[in-house]
Coordinates of C-alpha atoms in Angstrom, one line a residue:
M1 CA 0.0 0.0 0.0
T2 CA 3.0 2.3 0.4
R3 CA 3.0 4.7 -2.6
L4 CA 6.6 5.0 -3.7
P5 CA 7.2 7.6 -6.4
L6 CA 9.9 6.3 -8.8
A7 CA 12.3 8.3 -10.9
A8 CA 9.7 8.5 -13.6
P9 CA 7.1 11.2 -12.8
I10 CA 3.6 10.2 -11.7
H11 CA 2.5 11.7 -15.0
P12 CA 5.0 10.4 -17.5
I13 CA 7.0 12.6 -19.8
R14 CA 4.8 14.3 -22.4
M15 CA 6.7 14.6 -25.6
L16 CA 6.7 18.1 -27.1
D17 CA 7.0 19.6 -30.5
A18 CA 10.0 21.5 -29.2
N19 CA 12.8 23.2 -31.1
A20 CA 16.0 24.9 -31.9
T21 CA 19.3 25.0 -30.1
E22 CA 20.1 23.8 -26.7
T23 CA 20.0 26.6 -24.1
G24 CA 20.6 27.2 -20.5
G25 CA 18.5 28.9 -17.8
D26 CA 19.1 32.3 -19.4
A27 CA 17.8 31.6 -22.8
A28 CA 17.4 34.5 -25.2
P29 CA 15.2 35.2 -27.0
F30 CA 12.7 33.6 -24.6
G31 CA 13.7 35.6 -21.5
N32 CA 15.0 34.4 -18.2
L33 CA 13.8 30.8 -18.0
P34 CA 13.3 29.5 -14.4
E35 CA 15.2 26.5 -13.0
W36 CA 14.2 24.2 -10.2
D37 CA 15.0 25.0 -6.6
L38 CA 14.8 21.5 -5.0
S39 CA 15.8 22.7 -1.5
D40 CA 12.2 22.3 -0.4
L41 CA 12.9 18.6 -0.7
Y42 CA 16.6 18.5 0.3
T43 CA 19.4 21.0 -0.2
S44 CA 21.9 18.5 -1.7
A45 CA 22.6 14.8 -2.2
D46 CA 24.7 14.8 0.9
A47 CA 22.3 16.9 3.1
P48 CA 22.2 15.7 6.7
E49 CA 18.4 15.8 6.5
L50 CA 18.5 13.2 3.7
K51 CA 20.7 10.9 5.8
R52 CA 18.4 11.5 8.8
D53 CA 15.3 10.5 6.7
L54 CA 17.0 7.4 5.3
D55 CA 17.9 6.2 8.8
W56 CA 14.4 6.9 10.0
L57 CA 12.9 5.1 7.1
E58 CA 14.9 1.9 7.6
T59 CA 13.9 1.8 11.3
A60 CA 10.3 2.8 10.6
C61 CA 9.8 0.0 8.0
R62 CA 11.3 -2.6 10.3
S63 CA 9.3 -1.6 13.3
F64 CA 6.1 -1.4 11.3
A65 CA 6.5 -5.0 10.2
E66 CA 7.4 -6.1 13.8
D67 CA 4.3 -4.4 15.2
F68 CA 1.7 -5.3 12.6
E69 CA 2.7 -8.4 10.5
G70 CA 0.3 -11.2 11.1
K71 CA -1.8 -9.0 13.4
L72 CA -4.0 -6.9 11.1
G73 CA -7.0 -9.2 11.7
T74 CA -6.8 -8.6 15.5
L75 CA -6.7 -4.8 15.5
D76 CA -9.5 -2.6 16.8
A77 CA -10.4 0.6 14.9
P78 CA -8.0 3.0 16.7
A79 CA -5.1 0.6 16.3
F80 CA -5.9 0.0 12.7
L81 CA -6.0 3.8 12.1
D82 CA -2.6 4.1 13.8
C83 CA -1.3 1.4 11.4
V84 CA -2.6 3.3 8.4
K85 CA -1.1 6.6 9.5
R86 CA 2.3 5.0 10.2
N87 CA 2.2 3.5 6.7
E88 CA 1.2 6.9 5.3
R89 CA 4.2 8.6 7.0
I90 CA 6.5 6.0 5.5
S91 CA 5.1 6.8 2.1
A92 CA 5.7 10.5 2.6
V93 CA 9.4 10.1 3.6
A94 CA 10.1 7.5 0.9
G95 CA 8.3 9.7 -1.6
R96 CA 10.3 12.8 -0.6
I97 CA 13.6 10.9 -1.1
M98 CA 12.7 9.4 -4.5
S99 CA 11.2 12.7 -5.7
F100 CA 14.5 14.5 -5.0
A101 CA 16.5 11.8 -6.6
G102 CA 14.3 11.6 -9.7
L103 CA 14.0 15.3 -10.3
R104 CA 17.8 15.7 -10.1
Y105 CA 18.2 12.9 -12.5
Y106 CA 15.7 14.3 -15.1
Q107 CA 17.5 17.7 -14.9
L108 CA 20.7 16.0 -16.1
S109 CA 20.1 12.4 -16.9
T110 CA 23.5 11.9 -18.5
E111 CA 25.6 12.9 -15.5
G112 CA 27.1 9.8 -13.8
E113 CA 26.8 11.1 -10.2
R114 CA 23.0 11.7 -10.6
V115 CA 22.4 8.4 -12.3
K116 CA 24.3 6.6 -9.4
F117 CA 22.5 8.6 -6.8
L118 CA 19.1 7.7 -8.2
S119 CA 20.0 4.0 -8.5
D120 CA 21.4 4.0 -5.0
M121 CA 18.2 5.6 -3.5
Q122 CA 16.0 3.1 -5.4
D123 CA 18.0 0.2 -4.1
R124 CA 18.0 1.4 -0.5
I125 CA 14.3 2.2 -0.4
T126 CA 13.4 -1.1 -2.1
T127 CA 15.4 -2.9 0.5
F128 CA 13.9 -0.8 3.4
T129 CA 10.3 -1.3 2.2
T130 CA 10.5 -5.1 1.5
P131 CA 9.2 -5.8 5.1
L132 CA 6.0 -3.8 4.2
V133 CA 5.0 -6.2 1.4
F134 CA 2.9 -8.1 3.9
F135 CA 0.5 -5.2 4.4
T136 CA -1.5 -5.4 1.2
L137 CA -1.3 -9.2 1.1
E138 CA -2.7 -9.4 4.6
I139 CA -5.4 -6.8 3.9
N140 CA -6.7 -8.9 1.0
R141 CA -7.0 -11.9 3.4
L142 CA -9.2 -10.1 5.8
P143 CA -13.0 -10.8 5.7
E144 CA -15.0 -8.0 4.1
D145 CA -17.3 -7.7 7.1
Y146 CA -14.3 -7.2 9.4
L147 CA -13.1 -4.2 7.4
D148 CA -16.7 -2.8 7.1
K149 CA -17.0 -3.0 10.9
L150 CA -13.8 -1.1 11.4
F151 CA -14.9 1.6 9.0
S152 CA -18.2 2.0 10.7
Q153 CA -16.5 2.5 14.1
D154 CA -14.2 5.3 13.1
A155 CA -15.0 8.1 10.6
E156 CA -11.4 9.1 10.2
L157 CA -10.5 5.5 9.3
A158 CA -13.5 5.3 6.9
R159 CA -12.0 8.1 4.9
Y160 CA -9.4 5.7 3.7
K161 CA -11.9 3.2 2.4
P162 CA -11.3 4.0 -1.3
V163 CA -7.6 3.0 -0.8
F164 CA -8.6 -0.3 0.6
D165 CA -11.2 -0.8 -2.2
R166 CA -8.4 -0.4 -4.8
I167 CA -6.1 -2.8 -2.9
R168 CA -8.8 -5.4 -2.7
A169 CA -9.5 -5.1 -6.4
M170 CA -6.1 -6.8 -6.8
K171 CA -7.2 -9.7 -4.4
D172 CA -7.8 -12.2 -7.2
Y173 CA -4.4 -11.5 -8.7
Q174 CA -2.3 -11.7 -5.6
L175 CA 0.6 -14.1 -5.3
S176 CA 2.1 -15.8 -2.3
D177 CA 3.9 -13.6 0.3
E178 CA 7.3 -14.9 -0.8
L179 CA 6.7 -14.2 -4.5
E180 CA 5.3 -10.8 -3.8
K181 CA 8.5 -9.9 -1.8
F182 CA 10.6 -11.3 -4.6
L183 CA 8.8 -9.2 -7.2
H184 CA 9.2 -6.1 -4.9
D185 CA 12.9 -6.6 -4.7
L186 CA 13.2 -7.4 -8.4
G187 CA 11.5 -4.1 -9.3
V188 CA 14.8 -2.2 -9.5
V189 CA 15.9 -4.5 -12.4
G190 CA 12.9 -3.4 -14.4
D191 CA 13.7 0.2 -13.5
A192 CA 17.1 -0.2 -15.0
W193 CA 15.6 -0.8 -18.5
E194 CA 13.6 2.5 -18.1
K195 CA 16.8 4.3 -17.2
L196 CA 18.6 2.8 -20.2
F197 CA 15.8 4.1 -22.4
D198 CA 16.0 7.6 -20.8
E199 CA 19.8 7.8 -21.0
T200 CA 19.8 6.6 -24.6
I201 CA 17.2 9.2 -25.7
A202 CA 18.9 12.0 -23.8
G203 CA 22.2 11.1 -25.4
L204 CA 21.1 11.0 -29.0
S205 CA 22.5 13.6 -31.3
F206 CA 20.9 14.8 -34.6
T207 CA 22.5 16.9 -37.3
V208 CA 19.9 18.9 -39.4
M209 CA 21.2 21.3 -42.1
G210 CA 24.6 21.5 -40.3
E211 CA 23.2 22.1 -36.9
E212 CA 23.7 19.6 -34.0
L213 CA 20.5 19.1 -32.0
N214 CA 19.1 16.9 -29.3
I215 CA 15.8 15.1 -29.7
E216 CA 13.8 18.2 -28.5
G217 CA 15.5 20.4 -31.1
T218 CA 14.8 17.9 -33.8
L219 CA 11.2 17.3 -33.0
T220 CA 10.5 21.0 -32.9
L221 CA 11.7 21.4 -36.5
L222 CA 8.7 19.3 -37.5
T223 CA 6.7 22.4 -36.8
D224 CA 9.0 24.8 -38.7
H225 CA 7.6 27.1 -41.5
E226 CA 10.1 25.9 -44.0
R227 CA 9.1 22.5 -45.5
P228 CA 12.7 21.5 -46.5
K229 CA 13.8 22.0 -42.9
R230 CA 10.8 19.9 -41.7
E231 CA 11.7 17.1 -44.1
A232 CA 15.4 17.2 -43.1
A233 CA 14.4 16.9 -39.4
A234 CA 12.0 14.0 -40.1
R235 CA 14.6 12.1 -42.1
E236 CA 17.3 12.7 -39.6
L237 CA 15.1 11.6 -36.8
A238 CA 14.4 8.3 -38.7
R239 CA 18.1 7.9 -39.4
V240 CA 19.2 8.2 -35.8
L241 CA 16.4 6.1 -34.5
A242 CA 17.2 3.4 -37.0
A243 CA 20.8 3.4 -35.9
N244 CA 19.7 2.8 -32.3
L245 CA 16.8 0.5 -33.1
R246 CA 18.2 -2.7 -31.7
T247 CA 18.6 -1.0 -28.3
F248 CA 15.0 0.3 -28.3
A249 CA 13.7 -3.1 -29.5
R250 CA 15.6 -4.8 -26.7
V251 CA 14.1 -2.4 -24.1
H252 CA 10.6 -3.0 -25.5
N253 CA 11.0 -6.8 -25.8
T254 CA 12.4 -7.1 -22.2
T255 CA 9.8 -4.8 -20.5
A256 CA 6.9 -6.4 -22.4
K257 CA 8.1 -9.9 -21.5
E258 CA 8.6 -8.9 -17.9
K259 CA 5.1 -7.7 -17.8
E260 CA 3.8 -10.8 -19.6
V261 CA 5.5 -13.0 -17.0
I262 CA 4.1 -11.1 -14.1
D263 CA 0.6 -10.9 -15.6
R264 CA 0.6 -14.6 -16.3
W265 CA 1.6 -15.5 -12.8
R266 CA -1.0 -13.2 -11.4
G267 CA -3.7 -14.5 -13.7
M268 CA -4.4 -11.2 -15.4
P269 CA -6.8 -11.8 -18.3
T270 CA -5.2 -9.2 -20.5
A271 CA -2.1 -7.0 -20.7
Q272 CA -4.3 -4.0 -20.0
T273 CA -6.0 -5.3 -16.9
A274 CA -3.4 -4.0 -14.4
R275 CA -3.7 -0.5 -15.9
H276 CA -7.4 -0.5 -15.7
L277 CA -7.3 -1.7 -12.1
S278 CA -4.8 1.0 -11.1
N279 CA -6.9 3.6 -12.9
H280 CA -10.0 2.4 -11.0
V281 CA -11.8 2.3 -14.3
E282 CA -13.9 -0.5 -15.8
P283 CA -12.5 -2.2 -19.0
E284 CA -15.8 -1.6 -20.8
V285 CA -15.5 2.1 -20.2
V286 CA -12.1 2.1 -21.8
E287 CA -13.3 -0.1 -24.7
A288 CA -16.3 2.3 -25.2
L289 CA -13.8 5.2 -25.4
R290 CA -11.5 3.4 -27.8
N291 CA -14.4 2.3 -30.1
A292 CA -15.9 5.8 -30.2
V293 CA -12.6 7.4 -31.2
V294 CA -11.8 4.8 -33.8
A295 CA -15.3 5.1 -35.3
A296 CA -14.7 8.9 -35.4
Y297 CA -11.4 8.8 -37.3
P298 CA -13.1 9.6 -40.6
R299 CA -15.0 12.5 -39.0
L300 CA -12.0 13.9 -37.1
S301 CA -8.4 13.2 -38.3
H302 CA -9.2 12.1 -41.9
R303 CA -11.5 15.2 -42.5
Y304 CA -9.1 17.7 -40.8
Y305 CA -6.0 16.5 -42.6
E306 CA -7.8 16.6 -45.9
L307 CA -8.5 20.3 -45.2
K308 CA -4.9 20.8 -44.2
R309 CA -3.6 19.1 -47.4
K310 CA -5.5 21.6 -49.4
W311 CA -4.3 24.5 -47.3
L312 CA -0.7 23.4 -47.9
G313 CA -1.3 22.9 -51.6
L314 CA -0.1 19.3 -51.6
D315 CA -1.2 16.2 -53.5
K316 CA -0.2 14.1 -50.5
M317 CA 0.9 15.0 -47.0
Q318 CA 4.1 13.6 -45.5
V319 CA 4.7 13.0 -41.8
W320 CA 6.7 16.3 -41.7
D321 CA 3.5 18.1 -42.7
R322 CA 1.3 16.8 -39.9
N323 CA 2.1 19.6 -37.4
A324 CA 3.3 22.1 -40.0
P325 CA 2.1 25.8 -39.5
L326 CA -0.6 27.0 -41.9
P327 CA 0.7 29.0 -44.9
T328 CA -1.0 32.1 -43.5
E329 CA 0.5 31.7 -40.0
A330 CA 3.3 34.1 -39.3
P331 CA 6.4 32.8 -37.6
K332 CA 6.2 33.7 -33.9
T333 CA 8.4 33.4 -30.9
V334 CA 6.6 33.7 -27.6
G335 CA 8.8 35.0 -24.7
W336 CA 8.6 33.4 -21.3
D337 CA 7.0 36.4 -19.7
E338 CA 4.3 36.5 -22.4
A339 CA 3.6 32.8 -22.0
K340 CA 3.3 33.2 -18.2
E341 CA 1.0 36.2 -18.6
T342 CA -1.2 34.4 -21.2
V343 CA -1.7 31.3 -19.0
L344 CA -2.2 33.1 -15.7
T345 CA -4.7 35.5 -17.3
A346 CA -6.6 32.7 -18.8
Y347 CA -6.7 30.9 -15.4
A348 CA -7.8 34.0 -13.7
G349 CA -10.6 34.5 -16.2
F350 CA -12.0 31.2 -15.0
S351 CA -11.3 31.9 -11.4
P352 CA -8.9 34.2 -9.5
R353 CA -8.3 31.3 -7.2
M354 CA -6.9 29.1 -10.0
A355 CA -4.3 31.8 -10.9
E356 CA -3.4 32.3 -7.3
I357 CA -2.6 28.6 -7.0
A358 CA -0.5 28.7 -10.2
Q359 CA 1.5 31.8 -9.3
P360 CA 4.0 30.3 -6.9
F361 CA 5.2 27.9 -9.6
F362 CA 6.7 30.9 -11.3
D363 CA 7.9 32.7 -8.2
K364 CA 9.4 30.0 -6.0
G365 CA 11.5 27.8 -8.3
W366 CA 8.9 25.1 -9.0
I367 CA 9.4 25.1 -12.8
D368 CA 12.5 24.1 -14.8
A369 CA 11.9 25.5 -18.2
G370 CA 15.1 25.7 -20.3
V371 CA 16.4 23.2 -22.8
K372 CA 19.9 22.0 -21.6
P373 CA 22.3 19.3 -22.7
G374 CA 21.5 16.0 -20.9
K375 CA 18.1 17.2 -19.7
A376 CA 15.3 14.7 -20.2
P377 CA 13.0 15.6 -23.2
G378 CA 9.4 16.5 -22.9
A379 CA 7.4 17.9 -20.0
F380 CA 5.8 16.7 -16.9
A381 CA 4.3 17.7 -13.5
H382 CA 5.5 15.7 -10.5
P383 CA 3.4 16.0 -7.3
T384 CA 6.4 14.9 -5.0
V385 CA 4.7 14.5 -1.6
T386 CA 1.7 16.2 0.0
D387 CA 3.7 18.2 2.6
V388 CA 5.9 19.8 -0.1
H389 CA 4.5 20.9 -3.5
P390 CA 4.6 19.8 -7.1
Y391 CA 7.4 20.6 -9.6
V392 CA 6.9 21.2 -13.4
M393 CA 9.5 20.4 -16.0
L394 CA 9.3 21.9 -19.5
N395 CA 11.6 22.2 -22.5
Y396 CA 10.5 25.7 -23.4
L397 CA 11.6 27.0 -26.8
G398 CA 9.1 29.8 -27.5
K399 CA 6.7 28.0 -29.8
P400 CA 3.0 28.9 -29.4
R401 CA 2.4 25.2 -28.6
D402 CA 4.9 25.5 -25.8
V403 CA 2.4 28.0 -24.2
M404 CA -0.2 25.3 -24.4
T405 CA 2.2 22.8 -22.8
L406 CA 2.8 25.3 -20.0
A407 CA -1.0 25.6 -19.5
H408 CA -1.3 21.8 -19.5
E409 CA 1.4 21.1 -16.9
L410 CA 0.3 24.0 -14.7
G411 CA -3.2 22.4 -14.8
H412 CA -1.6 19.2 -13.3
G413 CA 0.2 21.4 -10.7
V414 CA -3.0 23.1 -9.6
H415 CA -4.7 19.7 -9.4
Q416 CA -1.9 18.3 -7.3
V417 CA -1.8 21.3 -4.9
L418 CA -5.6 21.0 -4.4
A419 CA -5.5 17.2 -3.9
A420 CA -2.6 17.4 -1.4
G421 CA -5.1 17.9 1.5
Q422 CA -6.2 14.3 1.1
G423 CA -2.8 13.0 2.3
E424 CA -0.4 10.5 0.8
M425 CA -2.7 7.6 0.3
L426 CA -5.7 9.5 -1.2
A427 CA -4.1 12.4 -3.1
S428 CA -2.9 10.5 -6.1
T429 CA -5.5 10.6 -8.8
P430 CA -6.2 7.7 -11.1
L431 CA -4.7 8.4 -14.5
T432 CA -8.2 8.5 -16.1
L433 CA -8.9 11.7 -14.1
A434 CA -5.3 12.9 -13.8
E435 CA -5.4 14.5 -17.2
T436 CA -8.6 16.4 -16.4
A437 CA -7.2 19.6 -14.9
S438 CA -4.3 19.7 -17.4
V439 CA -6.5 19.5 -20.5
F440 CA -9.0 21.9 -18.9
G441 CA -6.1 24.3 -18.4
E442 CA -5.3 24.1 -22.1
M443 CA -8.9 24.7 -23.0
L444 CA -9.1 27.8 -20.8
T445 CA -5.9 29.2 -22.4
F446 CA -7.1 28.4 -25.9
R447 CA -10.5 30.0 -25.3
A448 CA -8.9 33.1 -23.9
M449 CA -6.6 33.4 -26.9
L450 CA -9.4 32.8 -29.4
S451 CA -11.5 35.6 -27.8
K452 CA -8.7 38.0 -28.6
A453 CA -8.4 37.0 -32.3
E454 CA -8.8 40.1 -34.4
T455 CA -9.0 38.6 -37.9
K456 CA -10.5 35.6 -39.6
E457 CA -6.9 34.3 -40.3
Q458 CA -6.0 34.6 -36.6
K459 CA -9.1 32.7 -35.6
K460 CA -8.4 30.1 -38.3
T461 CA -4.8 29.6 -37.1
L462 CA -5.9 29.2 -33.5
L463 CA -8.8 26.8 -34.3
A464 CA -6.5 24.7 -36.5
G465 CA -3.9 24.6 -33.8
K466 CA -6.5 23.5 -31.3
V467 CA -7.9 20.8 -33.6
E468 CA -4.4 19.5 -34.2
D469 CA -3.7 19.4 -30.4
M470 CA -7.0 17.6 -29.8
I471 CA -6.3 15.1 -32.6
N472 CA -2.8 14.5 -31.0
T473 CA -4.5 14.0 -27.6
V474 CA -7.4 11.8 -28.7
V475 CA -6.8 10.2 -32.1
R476 CA -3.0 9.8 -31.8
Q477 CA -3.2 8.5 -28.2
I478 CA -5.8 5.9 -29.0
A479 CA -3.7 4.8 -32.0
F480 CA -0.8 4.5 -29.6
Y481 CA -3.0 2.4 -27.3
D482 CA -3.9 0.1 -30.1
F483 CA -0.2 -0.2 -31.0
E484 CA 0.6 -1.2 -27.4
C485 CA -2.3 -3.7 -27.3
K486 CA -0.9 -5.3 -30.5
L487 CA 2.7 -5.1 -29.3
H488 CA 2.0 -6.9 -26.0
E489 CA -0.2 -9.5 -27.7
A490 CA 2.5 -10.2 -30.3
R491 CA 5.2 -10.4 -27.6
R492 CA 3.3 -13.2 -25.9
G493 CA 4.1 -15.3 -29.0
G494 CA 7.8 -14.7 -28.9
E495 CA 10.7 -12.3 -29.4
L496 CA 9.9 -9.4 -31.7
T497 CA 12.5 -8.1 -34.2
P498 CA 12.7 -4.4 -34.9
D499 CA 10.9 -5.1 -38.2
D500 CA 8.1 -6.8 -36.3
I501 CA 7.6 -3.7 -34.1
N502 CA 7.9 -1.4 -37.1
A503 CA 5.1 -3.4 -38.8
I504 CA 2.8 -3.1 -35.7
W505 CA 3.5 0.6 -35.6
M506 CA 2.5 1.1 -39.2
S507 CA -0.6 -1.0 -38.9
V508 CA -2.2 1.7 -36.8
Q509 CA -0.8 4.8 -38.5
G510 CA -2.7 4.8 -41.8
E511 CA -6.0 4.0 -40.2
S512 CA -5.7 6.8 -37.7
L513 CA -4.2 9.6 -39.9
G514 CA -6.2 8.8 -43.1
P515 CA -5.8 8.9 -46.8
A516 CA -4.3 12.4 -47.0
F517 CA -0.9 10.9 -45.9
E518 CA 1.8 8.9 -47.4
F519 CA 4.6 7.7 -45.2
M520 CA 8.3 8.2 -45.9
E521 CA 10.7 5.3 -45.5
G522 CA 11.9 5.4 -41.9
Y523 CA 8.7 6.6 -40.3
E524 CA 8.2 3.0 -39.2
T525 CA 10.8 3.6 -36.5
Y526 CA 9.0 6.5 -34.8
W527 CA 7.6 4.3 -32.0
A528 CA 11.1 4.1 -30.5
Y529 CA 11.1 7.6 -28.9
I530 CA 7.7 7.5 -27.1
P531 CA 8.5 7.2 -23.4
H532 CA 5.1 6.1 -22.2
F533 CA 5.4 2.7 -23.8
V534 CA 8.4 2.0 -21.6
H535 CA 7.6 3.9 -18.4
S536 CA 3.8 3.3 -18.1
P537 CA 2.3 0.7 -20.5
F538 CA -1.2 1.7 -21.6
Y539 CA -1.0 5.1 -19.9
V540 CA -1.8 6.8 -23.2
Y541 CA -5.6 6.2 -23.2
A542 CA -5.7 8.5 -20.2
Y543 CA -5.0 11.5 -22.5
A544 CA -8.0 10.6 -24.7
F545 CA -10.1 10.0 -21.6
G546 CA -9.1 13.4 -20.2
D547 CA -9.8 15.2 -23.4
G548 CA -13.2 13.7 -23.8
L549 CA -14.1 14.3 -20.2
V550 CA -12.9 17.9 -20.4
N551 CA -14.9 18.6 -23.6
A552 CA -18.0 17.3 -21.8
L553 CA -17.2 19.4 -18.7
Y554 CA -16.6 22.5 -20.7
A555 CA -19.9 22.1 -22.5
V556 CA -21.6 22.0 -19.0
Y557 CA -19.6 25.1 -18.0
E558 CA -20.9 27.0 -21.1
D559 CA -24.5 25.8 -20.5
Q560 CA -24.6 26.2 -16.7
P561 CA -21.8 28.5 -15.6
E562 CA -23.4 29.4 -12.3
G563 CA -21.6 27.6 -9.5
F564 CA -19.4 25.6 -11.9
Q565 CA -16.1 26.8 -10.5
D566 CA -16.9 25.6 -7.0
K567 CA -17.9 22.2 -8.2
Y568 CA -14.8 22.0 -10.4
F569 CA -12.4 22.8 -7.5
E570 CA -14.2 20.3 -5.3
M571 CA -13.6 17.6 -7.9
L572 CA -9.9 18.5 -8.0
K573 CA -9.6 18.5 -4.2
A574 CA -11.0 15.0 -4.1
G575 CA -7.8 13.6 -5.6
G576 CA -8.1 9.8 -5.6
S577 CA -10.8 9.7 -2.9
K578 CA -13.7 9.1 -5.2
H579 CA -14.6 7.0 -8.3
H580 CA -15.1 8.8 -11.6
K581 CA -18.8 8.2 -11.4
A582 CA -19.0 10.1 -8.0
L583 CA -16.8 12.9 -9.3
L584 CA -18.8 13.5 -12.4
E585 CA -22.2 13.1 -10.9
P586 CA -22.5 16.8 -9.7
F587 CA -22.0 17.8 -13.4
G588 CA -24.7 15.4 -14.7
L589 CA -22.1 13.4 -16.5
D590 CA -21.4 9.6 -16.6
A591 CA -18.3 8.2 -18.4
S592 CA -19.8 4.7 -18.4
D593 CA -22.5 5.9 -20.8
P594 CA -21.2 5.1 -24.3
A595 CA -22.9 8.3 -25.6
F596 CA -20.7 10.3 -23.2
W597 CA -17.7 10.0 -25.5
D598 CA -19.6 11.1 -28.5
K599 CA -20.4 14.4 -26.6
G600 CA -16.7 15.0 -26.2
L601 CA -15.8 14.1 -29.8
S602 CA -18.6 16.4 -31.1
M603 CA -16.6 19.4 -29.8
I604 CA -13.7 18.5 -32.1
E605 CA -16.1 18.0 -34.9
G606 CA -17.6 21.4 -34.2
F607 CA -14.3 23.1 -34.5
I608 CA -13.6 21.3 -37.8
D609 CA -17.1 22.4 -39.0
E610 CA -16.0 26.0 -38.3
L611 CA -12.8 25.6 -40.2
E612 CA -14.7 24.1 -43.2
A613 CA -17.2 27.0 -43.1
M614 CA -14.2 29.5 -43.3
E615 CA -13.5 27.9 -46.7
D616 CA -16.7 29.2 -48.2

């Protein structure tokens, strides 16, 4: 039951369309980009407070096992509450240590000392917490009526019932105590494959038109105004990925096989089951989402990209045209201060409280924004622990889409701040709801920018950009989900060659992107750089879930604005303490209704309708 944040953020790295040259914290022309101040966790890797917490953690885990192992079924309500609170305190201290180690690592993932420090902390905390494995196993052996009786006797203890419900959802898939301890200890080996992936990605070098770039710089060129530059970046990305494809294939083969072995021993019916359980979402809800999106491909991505093909004056679009600017869109660099003002103003337009919660991220060193050699690519928000605060990582390079990424990650941050009051065990939100505040933050920022558009072309540019972002969030992520489903199923039949994985990747691309595209040789390798497939298998459907949910929420906000803000903040404050049905009920929404997803998708269709109308 102990929640141990790993090196990977709770919300895995979100790959950006980022750009240009590598910069430090003082990055002209973007302004003075902020860097993390991690001293709210620990002042340094050799801080005496860190040693103190490690010593405390070792003792606390040992004494917890001595006091409670084999005795959970004999405790009265006050003693059981004491047990829960002690476990929660262990989670908080372990989470603080791992957050510090992980955030330092992601700042500079190629530096040997930081890599070693992270590995050492993972090893020590895994060893310390091995005696705690009994806790969830023993909980699942307790009679249901025994737990219900304890909850009925103590209101404070009853608050933790959702945690126990999630634990007991794993009851049918639990192994013996010895095997569970073995898998706990073996976890650091699986983490090593994730680190190999991260370090390989961070160490890649690309040369585009004579300029040496990291992966962020190369990906951002796919959004450049100059088509030859986009093509050169796309082909260089394919060349470098192909040169490293055996490594990426080995990582995927190993992590997928490890998952298959564990799932088989646990009796999981599908490779996706564990994700659905951890998300506290029914498989049929995810299947309804997936089917609704796939059925909508022709109405969404196919229709939009056909429009864009005409705008670009092309017979066929190539992969380097997918996120290209419109011909009428003027090149624009957005400075950091302008990005900050844009997002905070949009947040304040929804509620001053939302902007107030976001402001300290800028003022107190809670954001690391610059692109630097060795820094992990992408963006994330990491909640650390509930008695500190979240941290946001960006790779900011002044693109308009970087502003939306800032809005997205700050949405996570606001959510994490509000949920912190639930405590360590209840603050963490299931992934299906974790993307709600982030996507809502993007929607608020987009709507604020759209309201200021002065010309038809400005409105068209903003609408097209939003549609592309929504397609990337919904269509692309469901295509990614299908890729993972096929990958894990195929791996059950044996080792996959790089060509096998390439073929699986291409099997979902044409279907999702549509007939406007043809695919260059080399595009089949692009699966290799997506971190979610390695760090958090099947995470990606959470993005589509969040977008559909937010579209439905925003429709309620537009129809019934009175009192919406209060209900919205209450939903975020709930963290992981409520099921999605209970959270959405005040808004009159139900994600288990298949028609729910069509409501969300209809907003994207509406934007495309507007764009088509502009052609008349």
